[in-house]
């Protein structure tokens, strides 16, 4: 009898609708208004790469050891070095990083002995063209120009 | 006359996919129909083939680890665990207990995210839109733990050969506990939405029945096998990564239909929470990386390791020739093997049930095609 009444009055459907109704509570709203409100990504987030510079004298931290290039599964890092004739030390001459092929696995970051290469929290890497996907040393040191979605 | 033979023919060939939203990726199914009844199917796969096994032969052992995440991208952590365990077996080392506990927590969390994605999309295929929003809302909480732990949400690359790369962050235990407490009521909520719902029950009961014997013949594993009454779970049968310390049940069901597969997966999520609670309470202290040389160069030999991924038995077979690169890597993906049973399940059923059956198999095409 109870079962019949439950069937007639669509009890099972009402039960489901009640769940939906309970979830109307503004407490459960979790939409992010993305371009106007930036989400805060985790501290360890693996995003856009950066080549750190020594904040005191503005010199690069990279010692041109080539370990990151060897660690990368995609072989997308190219490190160029030249011997400085005065100090007899190897110095970084150029550094390119192809963000279009990178899968942000973090192996290069782990390999770097002096923490010069770092994957940062910047996540807005999408672009309409492939131009500029290969980052040179200057771009890696300064970081990407923040894109503006809302004026 | 050509036209009359066409009209007389009682078999209609219909192409489903590869861009069909209910095939969960790029699966193409050629259906042979007699009216509404399906008389045969043919699966065309390979649209997402990237040659992962070949790529492995040209990468060092460490470099290949990020690629395995891209096979079953919904359960990337489980893939990483299987690969790491296979190489560790080749090297004859074992991850330290602390690393094992963290690995268990993250893989169980990953099982939940995988099942939630399955539940949402499966319900969406059947016609219930609401669960997908709730599932994704709660999946987000789990993905935040992944993001905080290793810096990526989907293709995590969380584990390294020999242990872990990252130490757990401050507040990891609290966050996992908070997730467990938050999640159990949510599972009840999904059940409230679906379990008794008459549309859901009528669409799923008795659809795509697969008996335990048939499952074994096809090599089907995972929740699909357990829903047919076979109590087989690799976490119990051949424990890896310290699963023998945890106390949990293997949920099974008897009928082997789509509804049973749903109940089994719901119960599995509860059991995962149970394992996580036990594991997070006693994460041992100690190192997170086994003692090994920086260059991974296993001795000549081969190893096969299989783990219980969210979708079934995930196996890695690795052959080493004592160089830094594997000689051969072969993956036994659960989705690929489970997909074989599709023909058996839809044959004789209605065309509307094909969508339900593809959903219930829980395939990921990245893993089917590799
Ligand atoms: S994140 Fe991975 S793919 Fe990208 S450059 Fe570093 S090692 Fe290469
Ligand atoms: S590993 Fe670090 S120090 Fe070495 S070349 Fe790369 S960025 Fe420079």
CSV table of C-alpha atoms in Angstrom, one decimal, chain B residues 85-230:
chain,number,residue,atom,x,y,z
B,85,UNK,CA,56.3,-0.3,-9.2
B,86,UNK,CA,57.4,-2.1,-12.4
B,87,UNK,CA,60.7,-0.3,-12.6
B,88,UNK,CA,61.3,-0.7,-8.9
B,89,UNK,CA,60.8,-4.4,-9.3
B,90,UNK,CA,63.4,-4.4,-12.1
B,91,UNK,CA,65.8,-2.5,-9.9
B,92,UNK,CA,64.9,-4.7,-7.0
B,93,UNK,CA,64.2,-1.9,-4.6
B,94,UNK,CA,61.2,-0.9,-2.6
B,95,UNK,CA,59.8,2.5,-1.8
B,96,UNK,CA,60.2,3.5,1.9
B,97,UNK,CA,57.1,3.1,4.1
B,98,UNK,CA,56.4,6.8,4.2
B,99,UNK,CA,56.3,7.0,0.4
B,100,UNK,CA,54.1,3.9,0.3
B,101,UNK,CA,51.5,5.4,2.6
B,102,UNK,CA,51.4,8.7,0.6
B,103,UNK,CA,51.1,6.7,-2.6
B,104,UNK,CA,48.1,4.8,-1.2
B,105,UNK,CA,46.4,8.0,-0.1
B,106,UNK,CA,46.9,9.6,-3.5
B,107,UNK,CA,45.9,6.6,-5.6
B,108,UNK,CA,42.7,6.1,-3.5
B,109,UNK,CA,41.9,9.7,-4.0
B,110,UNK,CA,42.5,9.2,-7.6
B,111,UNK,CA,40.1,6.3,-7.6
B,112,UNK,CA,37.4,8.6,-6.2
B,113,UNK,CA,38.0,11.3,-8.9
B,114,UNK,CA,37.9,8.7,-11.6
B,115,UNK,CA,34.7,7.2,-10.3
B,116,UNK,CA,33.1,10.6,-9.9
B,117,UNK,CA,33.9,11.5,-13.5
B,118,UNK,CA,32.4,8.2,-14.5
B,119,UNK,CA,29.3,8.8,-12.4
B,120,UNK,CA,28.7,12.3,-13.7
B,121,UNK,CA,29.1,11.4,-17.4
B,122,UNK,CA,27.3,8.1,-17.1
B,123,UNK,CA,24.3,9.8,-15.6
B,124,UNK,CA,24.5,12.5,-18.2
B,125,UNK,CA,24.3,9.9,-20.9
B,126,UNK,CA,21.2,8.4,-19.4
B,127,UNK,CA,19.6,11.8,-19.1
B,128,UNK,CA,20.2,13.0,-15.6
B,129,UNK,CA,22.0,16.3,-15.8
B,130,UNK,CA,22.2,17.2,-12.2
B,131,UNK,CA,24.7,14.6,-10.9
B,132,UNK,CA,27.4,15.8,-13.2
B,133,UNK,CA,27.5,19.2,-11.5
B,134,UNK,CA,27.7,17.8,-8.1
B,135,UNK,CA,30.3,15.2,-9.1
B,136,UNK,CA,32.5,17.9,-10.6
B,137,UNK,CA,32.1,20.2,-7.6
B,138,UNK,CA,33.3,17.4,-5.3
B,139,UNK,CA,36.0,16.2,-7.6
B,140,UNK,CA,37.4,19.7,-7.5
B,141,UNK,CA,38.2,19.3,-3.8
B,142,UNK,CA,40.2,16.2,-4.6
B,143,UNK,CA,42.0,17.8,-7.5
B,144,UNK,CA,43.0,20.7,-5.2
B,145,UNK,CA,44.8,18.2,-3.0
B,146,UNK,CA,46.7,16.9,-6.0
B,147,UNK,CA,47.5,20.4,-7.1
B,148,UNK,CA,48.8,21.3,-3.7
B,149,UNK,CA,50.8,18.2,-3.4
B,150,UNK,CA,52.5,18.0,-6.8
B,151,UNK,CA,51.5,21.1,-8.7
B,152,UNK,CA,49.3,19.7,-11.4
B,153,UNK,CA,45.7,18.6,-11.4
B,154,UNK,CA,45.3,16.0,-14.1
B,155,UNK,CA,48.6,14.8,-15.5
B,156,UNK,CA,50.1,14.8,-12.1
B,157,UNK,CA,53.5,13.0,-12.4
B,158,UNK,CA,53.3,12.6,-8.7
B,159,UNK,CA,55.5,9.6,-8.1
B,160,UNK,CA,59.1,9.0,-9.0
B,161,UNK,CA,60.9,5.7,-9.4
B,162,UNK,CA,62.0,4.7,-5.9
B,163,UNK,CA,59.6,6.9,-4.0
B,164,UNK,CA,58.3,10.4,-4.1
B,165,UNK,CA,59.8,13.6,-5.4
B,166,UNK,CA,57.8,15.9,-3.1
B,167,UNK,CA,57.4,15.8,0.6
B,168,UNK,CA,53.8,16.3,1.7
B,169,UNK,CA,52.9,19.9,2.3
B,170,UNK,CA,51.8,21.4,5.6
B,171,UNK,CA,48.2,20.5,6.2
B,172,UNK,CA,48.1,17.6,3.9
B,173,UNK,CA,46.7,15.3,6.5
B,174,UNK,CA,44.0,17.7,7.6
B,175,UNK,CA,43.0,18.3,4.0
B,176,UNK,CA,42.7,14.6,3.3
B,177,UNK,CA,40.7,14.1,6.5
B,178,UNK,CA,38.4,17.0,5.7
B,179,UNK,CA,37.9,15.6,2.2
B,180,UNK,CA,36.9,12.2,3.8
B,181,UNK,CA,34.5,13.8,6.1
B,182,UNK,CA,33.0,15.9,3.4
B,183,UNK,CA,32.8,13.1,0.9
B,184,UNK,CA,30.8,10.4,2.6
B,185,UNK,CA,27.6,12.5,2.9
B,186,UNK,CA,28.0,13.5,-0.7
B,187,UNK,CA,28.0,9.8,-1.8
B,188,UNK,CA,24.7,9.4,0.0
B,189,UNK,CA,23.5,12.4,-1.8
B,190,UNK,CA,24.3,11.0,-5.2
B,191,UNK,CA,22.6,7.7,-4.2
B,192,UNK,CA,19.5,9.7,-3.1
B,193,UNK,CA,19.4,11.3,-6.5
B,194,UNK,CA,19.8,8.1,-8.5
B,195,UNK,CA,19.5,4.8,-6.6
B,196,UNK,CA,15.7,4.8,-6.3
B,197,UNK,CA,14.9,7.1,-9.3
B,198,UNK,CA,12.6,5.1,-11.5
B,199,UNK,CA,14.0,6.4,-14.8
B,200,UNK,CA,17.5,5.4,-13.6
B,201,UNK,CA,16.4,2.0,-12.4
B,202,UNK,CA,14.4,1.2,-15.5
B,203,UNK,CA,17.2,2.3,-17.8
B,204,UNK,CA,19.8,0.3,-16.1
B,205,UNK,CA,18.3,-2.9,-14.6
B,206,UNK,CA,18.9,-5.9,-16.7
B,207,UNK,CA,20.9,-4.0,-19.4
B,208,UNK,CA,24.2,-5.3,-20.6
B,209,UNK,CA,24.3,-8.4,-18.5
B,210,UNK,CA,27.6,-10.1,-18.3
B,211,UNK,CA,28.0,-13.3,-16.2
B,212,UNK,CA,31.1,-14.0,-14.1
B,213,UNK,CA,32.1,-16.8,-16.5
B,214,UNK,CA,31.9,-14.5,-19.5
B,215,UNK,CA,33.9,-11.8,-17.7
B,216,UNK,CA,36.7,-14.3,-17.1
B,217,UNK,CA,36.6,-15.4,-20.7
B,218,UNK,CA,37.0,-11.9,-22.0
B,219,UNK,CA,39.6,-11.0,-19.4
B,220,UNK,CA,37.4,-8.2,-18.0
B,221,UNK,CA,38.6,-6.8,-14.7
B,222,UNK,CA,37.8,-4.1,-12.2
B,223,UNK,CA,34.3,-3.1,-11.1
B,224,UNK,CA,32.7,-4.7,-14.2
B,225,UNK,CA,34.1,-8.1,-13.0
B,226,UNK,CA,33.1,-7.6,-9.4
B,227,UNK,CA,29.5,-6.6,-10.4
B,228,UNK,CA,29.2,-10.1,-11.9
B,229,UNK,CA,29.9,-11.7,-8.5
B,230,UNK,CA,33.6,-12.5,-8.8
